[in-house]
Amino acid sequence: MKIKAAVMTEVGKPLSIQQVELSEPKSNEVLVKIKATGVCHSDLNALHDQTTPTPTILGHEGSGIVEAVGSNVTRVKVGDKVALSWVPYCGTCEFCITGAVHLCESAFGPMFEGTLLDGTSRLSQDGKQIYHNSLLSTFAEFAVVPEMSCVKLPDEMPLAQASLIGCGVATGYGAAVNAAGVTPGSTVAVFGIGGVGVNAIQGAHIAGASKIIACDVKPANLEIAKQFGATHTINSAEVDVEAALKELTNGLGVHFAIDCSGHTAAAESAWKSTRKGGTVVLVGAFNPEKTLNIPAGGFHRVGKVLKGSFYGDTQPFRDFPMIAQMYLDGKFKLDELVLNRIELNDINQAFDSFHDCGCINVGRAVIEFND
Ligand SMILES: [Zn+2]
Ligand SMILES: [Zn+2]
């Protein structure tokens, strides 16, 4: 079928709205009519990443309606409302069998090679292959995706809000709830208040933390953090964040620190601000040339855990419907994350706004496809 899509033709160039060919889903794949898709900072990173295979169609946070299913598909049926996961796990690899489905072996190759799980593409133009992105490619009217990317949501779930669950929301919420394992009554510091950070705050709030301290350099972002459950804020450009966190925690440091900033200095602060026996979770993607400096002296004596978290250690079929239900019950904020609603034709505006440091960047521009 012919579909309209935003095509990344070259690294760093604006996306181009073009007609492309999408072939039918194979036996374990699903054709999804995309209804909403968030424009994520990772899309901007991919646009400027020399290793991104081109031409490609970006977009990895999406929601839509199942339009057709392959012959072996059993998890969803035509008409189902779905949120998309970019780690369609296999269930049988070394990582899946130990419960770490977010680290599934089978998804990682195709994720970076720009194909679906079988190593091939369903996207083309004039007979020339177009690469997929994150196994989804949601900046298009339709997408063929793996069955295991399709997570059914309640019919009453609004689609723009649903589109955000599968990336920043799951990553932040999961960092607090799954990776850190925030406990009731505990103290939590979240470094880096963006689309992921506010969801780490929401997760900590839902898990019952008593103090949730947002740390960032942008006053506007710290204000927004309060809406999502932060009880305290620290502007780390103005005060000594480690001293301030100790002061808020009887001199002991926080139980849990979660770095969503991707800055090594913030991650090192997170480590120093955590009490003995505490847990530090690093979610942000660091510059690969940087090194994290954690003092070796006394490491064994403090008994702390330092942990990386990918995709919020998410179990999509458990976590996505749970987040949707909490939203429908008024216990999880998603409306506030939909900053503006745009059409696919205006997608480059959303990319441009990432460069506007003055604009609010807690949340997303969401592209909607109306009938
Ligand atoms: Zn994303
Ligand atoms: Zn697996």
mmCIF file with all atom_site columns, C-alpha atoms and ligand atoms in Angstrom, residues 38-43 60-61 86 166-168 171 364, ligand 1:
data_model
loop_
_atom_site.group_PDB
_atom_site.id
_atom_site.type_symbol
_atom_site.label_atom_id
_atom_site.label_alt_id
_atom_site.label_comp_id
_atom_site.label_asym_id
_atom_site.label_entity_id
_atom_site.label_seq_id
_atom_site.pdbx_PDB_ins_code
_atom_site.Cartn_x
_atom_site.Cartn_y
_atom_site.Cartn_z
_atom_site.occupancy
_atom_site.B_iso_or_equiv
_atom_site.pdbx_formal_charge
_atom_site.auth_seq_id
_atom_site.auth_comp_id
_atom_site.auth_asym_id
_atom_site.auth_atom_id
_atom_site.pdbx_PDB_model_num
ATOM   1  C  CA . GLY A 1 38  ? 5.448  11.663 19.955 1.00 0.00 ? 38  GLY A CA 1
ATOM   2  C  CA . VAL A 1 39  ? 8.576  13.391 18.709 1.00 0.00 ? 39  VAL A CA 1
ATOM   3  C  CA . CYS A 1 40  ? 11.284 12.254 21.112 1.00 0.00 ? 40  CYS A CA 1
ATOM   4  C  CA . HIS A 1 41  ? 14.758 13.597 21.756 1.00 0.00 ? 41  HIS A CA 1
ATOM   5  C  CA . SER A 1 42  ? 16.054 10.192 20.622 1.00 0.00 ? 42  SER A CA 1
ATOM   6  C  CA . ASP A 1 43  ? 14.609 10.940 17.163 1.00 0.00 ? 43  ASP A CA 1
ATOM   7  C  CA . HIS A 1 60  ? 9.319  5.115  17.997 1.00 0.00 ? 60  HIS A CA 1
ATOM   8  C  CA . GLU A 1 61  ? 6.584  6.320  20.342 1.00 0.00 ? 61  GLU A CA 1
ATOM   9  C  CA . TRP A 1 86  ? 10.304 -0.711 20.642 1.00 0.00 ? 86  TRP A CA 1
ATOM   10 C  CA . GLY A 1 166 ? 5.918  3.364  25.064 1.00 0.00 ? 166 GLY A CA 1
ATOM   11 C  CA . CYS A 1 167 ? 9.041  5.514  25.442 1.00 0.00 ? 167 CYS A CA 1
ATOM   12 C  CA . GLY A 1 168 ? 9.763  8.359  27.895 1.00 0.00 ? 168 GLY A CA 1
ATOM   13 C  CA . THR A 1 171 ? 11.506 4.662  30.827 1.00 0.00 ? 171 THR A CA 1
ATOM   14 C  CA . ARG A 1 364 ? 6.334  16.189 23.664 1.00 0.00 ? 364 ARG A CA 1
HETATM 15 ZN ZN . ZN  B 2 .   ? 11.677 8.100  22.710 1.00 0.00 ? 1   ZN  B ZN 1
#
